[in-house]
JSON list of C-alpha atoms and ligand atoms in Angstrom, two decimals:
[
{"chain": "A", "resi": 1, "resn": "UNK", "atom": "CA", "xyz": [108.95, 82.19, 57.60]},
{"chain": "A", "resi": 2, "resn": "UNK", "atom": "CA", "xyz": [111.89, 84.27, 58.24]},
{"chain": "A", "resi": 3, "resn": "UNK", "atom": "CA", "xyz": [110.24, 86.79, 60.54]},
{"chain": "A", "resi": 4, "resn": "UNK", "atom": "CA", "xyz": [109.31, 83.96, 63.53]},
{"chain": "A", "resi": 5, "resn": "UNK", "atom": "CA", "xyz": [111.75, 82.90, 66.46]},
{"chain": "A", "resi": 6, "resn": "UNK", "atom": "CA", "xyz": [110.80, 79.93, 68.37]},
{"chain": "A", "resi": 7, "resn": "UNK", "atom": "CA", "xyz": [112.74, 79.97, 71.43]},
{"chain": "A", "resi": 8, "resn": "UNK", "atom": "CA", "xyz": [113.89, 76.77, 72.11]},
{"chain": "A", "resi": 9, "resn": "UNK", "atom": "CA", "xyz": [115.74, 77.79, 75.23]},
{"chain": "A", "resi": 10, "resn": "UNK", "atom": "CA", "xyz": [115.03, 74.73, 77.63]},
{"chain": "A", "resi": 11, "resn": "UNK", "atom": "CA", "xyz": [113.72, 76.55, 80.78]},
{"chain": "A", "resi": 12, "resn": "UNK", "atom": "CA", "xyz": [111.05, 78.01, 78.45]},
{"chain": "A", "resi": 13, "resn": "UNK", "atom": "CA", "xyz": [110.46, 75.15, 76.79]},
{"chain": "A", "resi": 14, "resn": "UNK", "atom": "CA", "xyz": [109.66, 73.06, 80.57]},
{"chain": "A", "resi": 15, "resn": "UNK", "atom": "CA", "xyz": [108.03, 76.41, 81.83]},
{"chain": "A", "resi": 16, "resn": "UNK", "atom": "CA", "xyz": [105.61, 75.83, 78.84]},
{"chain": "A", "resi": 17, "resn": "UNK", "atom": "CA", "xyz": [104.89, 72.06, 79.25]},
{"chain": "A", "resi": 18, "resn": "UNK", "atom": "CA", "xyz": [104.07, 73.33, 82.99]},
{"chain": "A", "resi": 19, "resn": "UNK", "atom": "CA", "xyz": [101.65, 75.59, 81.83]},
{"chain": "A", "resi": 20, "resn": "UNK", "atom": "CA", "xyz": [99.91, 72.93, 79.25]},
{"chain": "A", "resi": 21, "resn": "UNK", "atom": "CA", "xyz": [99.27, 70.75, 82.09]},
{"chain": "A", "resi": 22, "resn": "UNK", "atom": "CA", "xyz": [95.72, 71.08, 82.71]},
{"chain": "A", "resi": 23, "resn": "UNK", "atom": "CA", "xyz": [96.11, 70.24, 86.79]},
{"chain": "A", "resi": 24, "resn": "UNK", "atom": "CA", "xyz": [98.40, 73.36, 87.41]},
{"chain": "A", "resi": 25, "resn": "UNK", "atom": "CA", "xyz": [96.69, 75.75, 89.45]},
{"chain": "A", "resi": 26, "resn": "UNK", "atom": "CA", "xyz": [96.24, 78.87, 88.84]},
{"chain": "A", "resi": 27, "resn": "UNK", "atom": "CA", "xyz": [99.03, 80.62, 91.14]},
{"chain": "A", "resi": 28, "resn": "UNK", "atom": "CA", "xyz": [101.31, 78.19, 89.31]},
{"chain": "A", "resi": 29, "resn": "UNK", "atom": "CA", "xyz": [100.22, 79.18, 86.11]},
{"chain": "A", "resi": 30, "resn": "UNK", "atom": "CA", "xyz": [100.29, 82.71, 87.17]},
{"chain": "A", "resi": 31, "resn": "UNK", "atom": "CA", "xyz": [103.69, 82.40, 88.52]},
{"chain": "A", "resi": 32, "resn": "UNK", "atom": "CA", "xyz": [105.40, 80.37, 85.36]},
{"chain": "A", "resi": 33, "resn": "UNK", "atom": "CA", "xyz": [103.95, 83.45, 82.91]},
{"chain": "A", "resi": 34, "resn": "UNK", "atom": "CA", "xyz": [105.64, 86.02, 84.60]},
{"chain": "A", "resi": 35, "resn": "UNK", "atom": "CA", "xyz": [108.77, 83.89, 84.66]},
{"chain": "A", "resi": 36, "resn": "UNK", "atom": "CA", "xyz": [108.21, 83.19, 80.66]},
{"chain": "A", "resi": 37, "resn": "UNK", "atom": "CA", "xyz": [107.84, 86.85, 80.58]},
{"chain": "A", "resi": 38, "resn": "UNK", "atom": "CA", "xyz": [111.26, 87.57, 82.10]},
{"chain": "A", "resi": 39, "resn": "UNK", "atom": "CA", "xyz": [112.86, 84.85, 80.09]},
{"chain": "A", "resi": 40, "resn": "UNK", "atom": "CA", "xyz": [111.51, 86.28, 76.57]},
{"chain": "A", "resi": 41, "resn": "UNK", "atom": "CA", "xyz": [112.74, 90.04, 77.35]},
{"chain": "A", "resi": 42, "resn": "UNK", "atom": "CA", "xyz": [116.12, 88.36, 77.67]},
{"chain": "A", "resi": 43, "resn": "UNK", "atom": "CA", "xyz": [115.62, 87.24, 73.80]},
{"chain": "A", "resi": 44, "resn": "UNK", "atom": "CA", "xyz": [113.81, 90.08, 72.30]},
{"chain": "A", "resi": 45, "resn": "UNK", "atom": "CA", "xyz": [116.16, 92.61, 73.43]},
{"chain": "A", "resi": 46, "resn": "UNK", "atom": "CA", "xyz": [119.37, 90.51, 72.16]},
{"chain": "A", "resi": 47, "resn": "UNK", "atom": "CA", "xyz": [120.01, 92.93, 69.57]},
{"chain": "A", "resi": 48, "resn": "UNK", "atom": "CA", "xyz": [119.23, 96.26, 71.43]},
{"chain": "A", "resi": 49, "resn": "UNK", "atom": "CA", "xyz": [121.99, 98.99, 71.00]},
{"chain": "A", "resi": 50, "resn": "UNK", "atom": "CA", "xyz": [124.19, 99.86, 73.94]},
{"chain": "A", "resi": 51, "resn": "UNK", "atom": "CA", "xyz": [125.69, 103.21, 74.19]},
{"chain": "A", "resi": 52, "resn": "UNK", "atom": "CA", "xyz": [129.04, 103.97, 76.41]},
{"chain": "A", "resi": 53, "resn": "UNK", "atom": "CA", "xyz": [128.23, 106.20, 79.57]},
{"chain": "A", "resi": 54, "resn": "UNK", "atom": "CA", "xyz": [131.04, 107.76, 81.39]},
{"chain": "A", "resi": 55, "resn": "UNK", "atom": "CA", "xyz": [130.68, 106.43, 84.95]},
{"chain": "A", "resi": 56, "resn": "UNK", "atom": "CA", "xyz": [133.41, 105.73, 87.73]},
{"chain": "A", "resi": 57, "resn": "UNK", "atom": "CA", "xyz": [133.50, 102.33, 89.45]},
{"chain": "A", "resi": 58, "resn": "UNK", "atom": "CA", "xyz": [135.29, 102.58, 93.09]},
{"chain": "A", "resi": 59, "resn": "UNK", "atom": "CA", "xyz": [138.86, 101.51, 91.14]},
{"chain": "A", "resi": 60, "resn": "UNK", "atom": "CA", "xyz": [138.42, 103.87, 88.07]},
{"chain": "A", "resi": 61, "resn": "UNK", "atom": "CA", "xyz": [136.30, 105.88, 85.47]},
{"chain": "A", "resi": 62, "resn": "UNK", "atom": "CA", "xyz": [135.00, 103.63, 82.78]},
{"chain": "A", "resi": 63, "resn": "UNK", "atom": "CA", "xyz": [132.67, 103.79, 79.44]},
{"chain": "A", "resi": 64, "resn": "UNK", "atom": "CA", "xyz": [130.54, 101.58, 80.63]},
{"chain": "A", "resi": 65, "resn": "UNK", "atom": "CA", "xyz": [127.77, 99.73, 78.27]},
{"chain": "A", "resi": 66, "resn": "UNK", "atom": "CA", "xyz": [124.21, 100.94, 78.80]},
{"chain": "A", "resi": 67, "resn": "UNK", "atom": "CA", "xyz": [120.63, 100.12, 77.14]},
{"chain": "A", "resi": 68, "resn": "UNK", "atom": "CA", "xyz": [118.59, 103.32, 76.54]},
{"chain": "A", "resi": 69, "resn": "UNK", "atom": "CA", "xyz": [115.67, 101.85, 78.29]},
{"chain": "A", "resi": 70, "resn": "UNK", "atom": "CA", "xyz": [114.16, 105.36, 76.73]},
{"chain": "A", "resi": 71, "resn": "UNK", "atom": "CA", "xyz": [113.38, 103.49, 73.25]},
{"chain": "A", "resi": 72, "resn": "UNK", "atom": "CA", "xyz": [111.54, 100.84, 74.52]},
{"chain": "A", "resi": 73, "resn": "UNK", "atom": "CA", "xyz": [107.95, 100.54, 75.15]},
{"chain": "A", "resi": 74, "resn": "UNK", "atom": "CA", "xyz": [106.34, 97.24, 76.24]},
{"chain": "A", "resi": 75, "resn": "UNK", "atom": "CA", "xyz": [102.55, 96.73, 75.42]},
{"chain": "A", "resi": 76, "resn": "UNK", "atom": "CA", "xyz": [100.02, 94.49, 76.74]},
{"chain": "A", "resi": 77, "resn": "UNK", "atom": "CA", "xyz": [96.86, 92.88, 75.17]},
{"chain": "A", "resi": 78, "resn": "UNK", "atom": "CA", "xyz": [94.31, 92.72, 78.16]},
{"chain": "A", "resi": 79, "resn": "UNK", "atom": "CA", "xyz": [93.87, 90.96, 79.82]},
{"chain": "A", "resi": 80, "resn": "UNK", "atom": "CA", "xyz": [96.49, 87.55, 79.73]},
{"chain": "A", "resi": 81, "resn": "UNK", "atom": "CA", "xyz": [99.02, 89.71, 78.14]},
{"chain": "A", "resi": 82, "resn": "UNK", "atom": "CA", "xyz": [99.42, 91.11, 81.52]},
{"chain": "A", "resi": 83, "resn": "UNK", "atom": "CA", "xyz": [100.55, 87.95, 82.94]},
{"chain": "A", "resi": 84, "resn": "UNK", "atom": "CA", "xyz": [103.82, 88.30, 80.27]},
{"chain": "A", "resi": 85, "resn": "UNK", "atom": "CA", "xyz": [104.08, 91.75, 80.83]},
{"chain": "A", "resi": 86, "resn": "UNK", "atom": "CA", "xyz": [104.63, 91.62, 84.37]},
{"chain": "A", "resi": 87, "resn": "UNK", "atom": "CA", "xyz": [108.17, 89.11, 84.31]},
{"chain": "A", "resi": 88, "resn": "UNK", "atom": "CA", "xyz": [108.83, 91.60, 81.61]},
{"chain": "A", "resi": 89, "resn": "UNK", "atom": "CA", "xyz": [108.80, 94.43, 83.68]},
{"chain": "A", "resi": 90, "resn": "UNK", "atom": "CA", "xyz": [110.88, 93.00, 86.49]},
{"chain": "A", "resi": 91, "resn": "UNK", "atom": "CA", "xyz": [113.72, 93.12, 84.42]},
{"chain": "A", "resi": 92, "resn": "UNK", "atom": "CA", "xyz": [112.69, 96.20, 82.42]},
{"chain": "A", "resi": 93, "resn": "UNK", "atom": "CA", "xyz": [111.15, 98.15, 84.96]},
{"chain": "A", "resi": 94, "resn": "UNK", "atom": "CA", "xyz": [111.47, 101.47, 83.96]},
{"chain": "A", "resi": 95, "resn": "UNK", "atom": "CA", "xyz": [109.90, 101.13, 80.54]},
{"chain": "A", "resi": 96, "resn": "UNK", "atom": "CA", "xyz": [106.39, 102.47, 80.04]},
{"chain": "A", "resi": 97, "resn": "UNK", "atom": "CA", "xyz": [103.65, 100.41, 79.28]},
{"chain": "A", "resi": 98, "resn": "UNK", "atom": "CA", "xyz": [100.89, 100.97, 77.05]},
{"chain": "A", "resi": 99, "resn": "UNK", "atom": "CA", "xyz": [97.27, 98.77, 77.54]},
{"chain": "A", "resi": 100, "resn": "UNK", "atom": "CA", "xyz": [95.33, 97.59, 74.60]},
{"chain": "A", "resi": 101, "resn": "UNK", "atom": "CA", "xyz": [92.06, 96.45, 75.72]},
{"chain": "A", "resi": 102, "resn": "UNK", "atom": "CA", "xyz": [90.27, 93.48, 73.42]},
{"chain": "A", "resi": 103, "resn": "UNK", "atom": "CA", "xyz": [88.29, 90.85, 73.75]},
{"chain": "A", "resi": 104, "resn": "UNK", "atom": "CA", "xyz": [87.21, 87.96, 70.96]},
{"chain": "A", "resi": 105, "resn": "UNK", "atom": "CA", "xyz": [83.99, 87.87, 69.76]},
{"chain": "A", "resi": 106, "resn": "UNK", "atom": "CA", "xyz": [82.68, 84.66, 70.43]},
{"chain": "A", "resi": 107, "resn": "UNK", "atom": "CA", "xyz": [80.67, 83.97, 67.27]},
{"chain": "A", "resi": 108, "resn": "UNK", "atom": "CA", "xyz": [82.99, 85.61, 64.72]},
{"chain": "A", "resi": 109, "resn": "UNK", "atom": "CA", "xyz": [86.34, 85.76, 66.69]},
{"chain": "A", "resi": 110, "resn": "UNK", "atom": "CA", "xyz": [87.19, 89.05, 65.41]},
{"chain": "A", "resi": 111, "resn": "UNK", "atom": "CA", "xyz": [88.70, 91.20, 68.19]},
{"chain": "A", "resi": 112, "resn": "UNK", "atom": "CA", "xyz": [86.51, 93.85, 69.37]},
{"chain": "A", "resi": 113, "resn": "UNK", "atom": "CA", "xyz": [88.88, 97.19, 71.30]},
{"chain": "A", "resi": 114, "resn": "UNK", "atom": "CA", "xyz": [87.50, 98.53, 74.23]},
{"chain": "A", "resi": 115, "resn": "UNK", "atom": "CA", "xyz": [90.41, 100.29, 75.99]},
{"chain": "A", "resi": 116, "resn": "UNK", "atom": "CA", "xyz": [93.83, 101.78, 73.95]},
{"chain": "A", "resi": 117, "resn": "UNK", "atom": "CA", "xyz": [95.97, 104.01, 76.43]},
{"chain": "A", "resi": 118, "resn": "UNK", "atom": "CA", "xyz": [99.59, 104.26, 75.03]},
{"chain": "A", "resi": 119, "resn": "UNK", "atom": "CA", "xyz": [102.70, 106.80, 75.46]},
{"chain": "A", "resi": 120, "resn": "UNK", "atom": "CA", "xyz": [102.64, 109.33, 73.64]},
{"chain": "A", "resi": 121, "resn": "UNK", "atom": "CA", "xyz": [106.05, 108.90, 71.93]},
{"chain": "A", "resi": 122, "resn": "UNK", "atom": "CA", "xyz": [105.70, 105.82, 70.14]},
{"chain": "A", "resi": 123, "resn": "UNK", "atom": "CA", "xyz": [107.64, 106.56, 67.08]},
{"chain": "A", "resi": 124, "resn": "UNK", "atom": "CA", "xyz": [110.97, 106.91, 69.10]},
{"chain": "A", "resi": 125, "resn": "UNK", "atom": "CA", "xyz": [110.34, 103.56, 71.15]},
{"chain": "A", "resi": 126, "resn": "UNK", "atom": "CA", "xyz": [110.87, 99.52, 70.06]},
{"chain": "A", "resi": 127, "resn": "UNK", "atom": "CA", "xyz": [107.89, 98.37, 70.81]},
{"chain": "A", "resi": 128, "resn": "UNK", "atom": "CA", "xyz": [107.30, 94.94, 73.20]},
{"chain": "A", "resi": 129, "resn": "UNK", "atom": "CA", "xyz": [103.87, 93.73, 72.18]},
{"chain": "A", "resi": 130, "resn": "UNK", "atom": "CA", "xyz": [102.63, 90.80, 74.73]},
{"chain": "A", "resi": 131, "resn": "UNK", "atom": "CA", "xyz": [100.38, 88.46, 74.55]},
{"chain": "A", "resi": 132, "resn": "UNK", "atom": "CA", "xyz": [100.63, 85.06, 75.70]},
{"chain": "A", "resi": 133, "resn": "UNK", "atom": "CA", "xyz": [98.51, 83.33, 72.65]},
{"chain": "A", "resi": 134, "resn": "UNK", "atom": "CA", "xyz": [98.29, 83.79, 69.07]},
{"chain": "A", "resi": 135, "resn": "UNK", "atom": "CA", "xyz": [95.30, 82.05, 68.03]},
{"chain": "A", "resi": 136, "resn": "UNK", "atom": "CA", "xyz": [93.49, 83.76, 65.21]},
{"chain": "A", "resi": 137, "resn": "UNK", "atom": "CA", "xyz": [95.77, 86.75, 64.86]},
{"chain": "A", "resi": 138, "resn": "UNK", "atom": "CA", "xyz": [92.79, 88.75, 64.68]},
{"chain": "A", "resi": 139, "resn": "UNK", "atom": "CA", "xyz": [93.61, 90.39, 68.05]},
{"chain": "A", "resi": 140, "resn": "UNK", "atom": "CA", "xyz": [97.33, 91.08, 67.11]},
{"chain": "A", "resi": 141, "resn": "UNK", "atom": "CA", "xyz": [96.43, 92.04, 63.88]},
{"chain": "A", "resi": 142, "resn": "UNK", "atom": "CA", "xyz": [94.33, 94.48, 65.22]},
{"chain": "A", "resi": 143, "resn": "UNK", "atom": "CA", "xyz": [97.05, 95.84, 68.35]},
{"chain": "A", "resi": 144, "resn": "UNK", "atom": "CA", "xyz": [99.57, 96.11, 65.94]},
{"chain": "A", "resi": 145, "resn": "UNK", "atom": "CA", "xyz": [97.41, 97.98, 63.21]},
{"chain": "A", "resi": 146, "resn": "UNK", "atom": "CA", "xyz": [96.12, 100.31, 66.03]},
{"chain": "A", "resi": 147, "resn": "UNK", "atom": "CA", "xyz": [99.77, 100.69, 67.57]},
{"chain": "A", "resi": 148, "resn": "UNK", "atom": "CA", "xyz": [100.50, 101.67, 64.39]},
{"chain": "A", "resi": 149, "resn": "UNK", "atom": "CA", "xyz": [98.05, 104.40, 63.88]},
{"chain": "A", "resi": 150, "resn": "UNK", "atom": "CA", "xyz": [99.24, 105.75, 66.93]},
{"chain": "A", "resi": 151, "resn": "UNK", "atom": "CA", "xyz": [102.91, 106.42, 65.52]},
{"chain": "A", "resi": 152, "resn": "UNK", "atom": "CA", "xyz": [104.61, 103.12, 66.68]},
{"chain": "A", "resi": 153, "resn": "UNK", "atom": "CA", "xyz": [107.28, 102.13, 63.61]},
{"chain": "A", "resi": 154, "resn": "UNK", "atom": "CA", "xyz": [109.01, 99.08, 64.95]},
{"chain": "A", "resi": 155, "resn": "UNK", "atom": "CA", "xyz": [106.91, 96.17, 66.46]},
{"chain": "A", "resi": 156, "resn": "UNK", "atom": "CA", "xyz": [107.98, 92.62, 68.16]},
{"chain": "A", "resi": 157, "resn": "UNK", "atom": "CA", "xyz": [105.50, 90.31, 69.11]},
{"chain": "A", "resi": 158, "resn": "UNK", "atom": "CA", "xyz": [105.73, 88.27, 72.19]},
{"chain": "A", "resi": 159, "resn": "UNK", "atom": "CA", "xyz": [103.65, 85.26, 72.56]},
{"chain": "A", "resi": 160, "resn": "UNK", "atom": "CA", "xyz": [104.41, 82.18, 74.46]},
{"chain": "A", "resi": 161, "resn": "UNK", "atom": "CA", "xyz": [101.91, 79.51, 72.49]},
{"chain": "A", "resi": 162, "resn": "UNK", "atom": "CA", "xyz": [101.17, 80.14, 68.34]},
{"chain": "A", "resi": 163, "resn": "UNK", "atom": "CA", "xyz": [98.63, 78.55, 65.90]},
{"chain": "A", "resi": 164, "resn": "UNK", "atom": "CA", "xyz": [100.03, 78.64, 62.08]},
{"chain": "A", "resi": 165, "resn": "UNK", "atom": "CA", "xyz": [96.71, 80.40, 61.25]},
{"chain": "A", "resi": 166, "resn": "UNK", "atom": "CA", "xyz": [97.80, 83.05, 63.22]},
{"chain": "A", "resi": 167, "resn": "UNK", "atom": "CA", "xyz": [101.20, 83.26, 62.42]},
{"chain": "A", "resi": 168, "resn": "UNK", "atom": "CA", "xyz": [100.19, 83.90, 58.50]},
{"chain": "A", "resi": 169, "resn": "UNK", "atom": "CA", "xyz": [97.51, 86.32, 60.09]},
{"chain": "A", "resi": 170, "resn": "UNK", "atom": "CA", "xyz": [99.87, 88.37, 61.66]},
{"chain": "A", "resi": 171, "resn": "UNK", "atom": "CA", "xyz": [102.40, 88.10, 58.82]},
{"chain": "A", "resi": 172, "resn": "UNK", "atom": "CA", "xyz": [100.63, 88.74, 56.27]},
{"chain": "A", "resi": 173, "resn": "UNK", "atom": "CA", "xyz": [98.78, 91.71, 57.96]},
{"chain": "A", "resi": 174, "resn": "UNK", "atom": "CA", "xyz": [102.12, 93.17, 59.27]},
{"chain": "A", "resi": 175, "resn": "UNK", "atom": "CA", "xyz": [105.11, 91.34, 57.52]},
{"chain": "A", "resi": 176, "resn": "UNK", "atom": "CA", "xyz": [107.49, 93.79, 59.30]},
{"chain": "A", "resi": 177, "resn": "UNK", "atom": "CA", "xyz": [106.65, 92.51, 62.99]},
{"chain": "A", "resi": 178, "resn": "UNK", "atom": "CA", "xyz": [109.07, 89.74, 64.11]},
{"chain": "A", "resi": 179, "resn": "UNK", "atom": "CA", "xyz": [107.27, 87.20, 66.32]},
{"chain": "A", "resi": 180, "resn": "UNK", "atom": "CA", "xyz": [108.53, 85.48, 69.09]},
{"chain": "A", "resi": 181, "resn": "UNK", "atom": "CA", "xyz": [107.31, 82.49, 70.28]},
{"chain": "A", "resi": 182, "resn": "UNK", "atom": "CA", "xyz": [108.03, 78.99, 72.80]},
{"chain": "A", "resi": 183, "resn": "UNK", "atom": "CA", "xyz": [105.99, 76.88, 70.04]},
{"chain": "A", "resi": 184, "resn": "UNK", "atom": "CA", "xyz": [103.53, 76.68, 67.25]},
{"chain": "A", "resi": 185, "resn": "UNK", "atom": "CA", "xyz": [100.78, 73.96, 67.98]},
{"chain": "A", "resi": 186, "resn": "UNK", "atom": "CA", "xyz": [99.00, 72.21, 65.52]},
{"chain": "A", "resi": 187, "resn": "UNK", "atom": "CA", "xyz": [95.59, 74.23, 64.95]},
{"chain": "A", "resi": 188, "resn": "UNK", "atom": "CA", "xyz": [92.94, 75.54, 66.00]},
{"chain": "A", "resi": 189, "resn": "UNK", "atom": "CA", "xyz": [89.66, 74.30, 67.22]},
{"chain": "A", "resi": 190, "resn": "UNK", "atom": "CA", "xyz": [86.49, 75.43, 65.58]},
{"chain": "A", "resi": 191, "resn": "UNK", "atom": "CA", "xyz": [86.17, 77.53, 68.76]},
{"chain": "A", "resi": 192, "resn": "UNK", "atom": "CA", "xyz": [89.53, 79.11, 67.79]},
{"chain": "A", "resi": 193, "resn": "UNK", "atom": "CA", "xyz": [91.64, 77.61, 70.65]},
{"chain": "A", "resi": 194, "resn": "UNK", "atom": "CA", "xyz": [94.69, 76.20, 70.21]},
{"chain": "A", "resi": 195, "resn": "UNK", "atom": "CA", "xyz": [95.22, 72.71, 69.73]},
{"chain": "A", "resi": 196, "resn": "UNK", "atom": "CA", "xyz": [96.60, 71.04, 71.59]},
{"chain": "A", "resi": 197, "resn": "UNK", "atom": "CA", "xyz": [97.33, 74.46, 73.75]},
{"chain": "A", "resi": 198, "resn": "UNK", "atom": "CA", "xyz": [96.48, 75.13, 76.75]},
{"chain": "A", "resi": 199, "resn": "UNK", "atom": "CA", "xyz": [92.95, 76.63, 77.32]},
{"chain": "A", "resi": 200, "resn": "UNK", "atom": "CA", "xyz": [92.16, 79.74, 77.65]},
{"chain": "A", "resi": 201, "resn": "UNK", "atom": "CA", "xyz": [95.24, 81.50, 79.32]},
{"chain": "A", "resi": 202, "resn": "UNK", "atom": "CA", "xyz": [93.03, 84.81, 80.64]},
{"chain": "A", "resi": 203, "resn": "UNK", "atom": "CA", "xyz": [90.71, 82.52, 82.50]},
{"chain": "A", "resi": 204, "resn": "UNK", "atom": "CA", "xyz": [93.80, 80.14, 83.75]},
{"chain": "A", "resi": 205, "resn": "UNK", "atom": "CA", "xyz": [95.81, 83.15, 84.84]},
{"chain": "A", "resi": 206, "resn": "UNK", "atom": "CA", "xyz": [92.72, 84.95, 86.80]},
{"chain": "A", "resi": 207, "resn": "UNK", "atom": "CA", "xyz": [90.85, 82.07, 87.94]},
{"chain": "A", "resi": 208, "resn": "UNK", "atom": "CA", "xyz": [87.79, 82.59, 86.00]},
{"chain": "A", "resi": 209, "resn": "UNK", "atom": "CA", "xyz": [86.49, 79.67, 84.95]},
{"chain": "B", "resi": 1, "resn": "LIG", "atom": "N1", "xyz": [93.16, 82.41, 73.60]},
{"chain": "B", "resi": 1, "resn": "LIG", "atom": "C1", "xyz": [93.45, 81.53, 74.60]},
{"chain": "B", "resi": 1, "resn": "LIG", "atom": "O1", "xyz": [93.53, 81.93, 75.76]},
{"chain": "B", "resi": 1, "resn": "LIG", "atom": "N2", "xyz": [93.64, 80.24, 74.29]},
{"chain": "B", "resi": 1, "resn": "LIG", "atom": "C2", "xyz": [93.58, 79.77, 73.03]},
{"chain": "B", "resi": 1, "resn": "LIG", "atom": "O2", "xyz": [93.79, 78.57, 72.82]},
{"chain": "B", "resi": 1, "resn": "LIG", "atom": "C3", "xyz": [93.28, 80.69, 72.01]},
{"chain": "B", "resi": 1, "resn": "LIG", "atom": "C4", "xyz": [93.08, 82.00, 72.32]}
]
């Protein structure tokens, strides 16, 4: 699969077994996800274009390298996408962000939208799609698909834990989204968590269970 990067980058890689632990509390857990969040941008936007603005530095006037932060977009699956989104935006933080609300029906797992609020300007924007686990893909699938309806043409997928079941989900839905990820597990359960994962990340991240 050409169009998956697992980041092997060690601090994400020990931020993750952090996470996995099932003793670490919740502001931990909170805490490490932003952190993962901030470390990812750092790889997704490797390849971002910089352009040469004319500024002056106290010594002299330079053409200095810049990111247009104007073509990115970052995008959050409610609700644990949040927790990614907001290390993201400390080092990105004046790129808009657009909310896609879902939740997973628990008998069939398919991903039901409740809330889509997005800029308006999607075609011109890179879009940052975050969520911390792709299980089933059927949520992705479905962000991406309704991203796309609203004008978006170039898509990267941020998780921080993958299935393979939803890796070929999300592939073969969208083969032109690159996914970035810290690992792919084993499998799912037949209650579509990953194995051996780490739970649910919404209800680690808020408490809720
Ligand atoms: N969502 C989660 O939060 N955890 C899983 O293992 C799968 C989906």
């Amino acid at each position: 699969m050409t169009d998956l990067t697992v980041v092997p980058h060690p601090l994400l890689q020990h931020k993750l077994s952090l996470l996995r632990d099932k003793h670490t509390s919740t502001p931990e857990f909170r805490r490490l996800l932003r952190e993962m969040g901030l470390l990812f941008v750092y790889e997704v936007t490797r390849d971002l274009p910089l352009t040469a603005r004319p500024l002056e530095t106290p010594l002299a006037a330079i053409a200095a390298p810049t990111l247009d932060t104007h073509a990115l977009c970052l995008c959050s699956i409610l609700r644990a996408g949040n927790g990614l989104l907001e290390g993201m935006l400390d080092l990105l933080p004046t790129v808009p962000v657009g909310h896609i609300g879902l939740y997973r029906d628990h008998d069939t797992l398919e991903a039901i939208q409740y809330y889509f609020k997005v800029p308006p300007d999607l075609g011109q924007r890179m879009v940052i799609l975050v969520d911390p686990m792709l299980a089933t893909g059927n949520s992705a699938v479905a962000a991406v698909a309704r991203l796309k309806a609203a004008g978006a043409r170039e898509i990267r997928f941020v998780c921080i834990l993958a299935a393979p079941e939803g890796v070929k989900a999300l592939h073969a839905a969208h083969p032109d989204v690159h996914i970035y990820t810290a690992a792919v597990d084993s499998h799912l359960n037949d209650h579509g968590y990953i194995v051996p994962g780490l739970g649910d990340a919404g209800d680690r991240l808020y408490g809720t269970k």
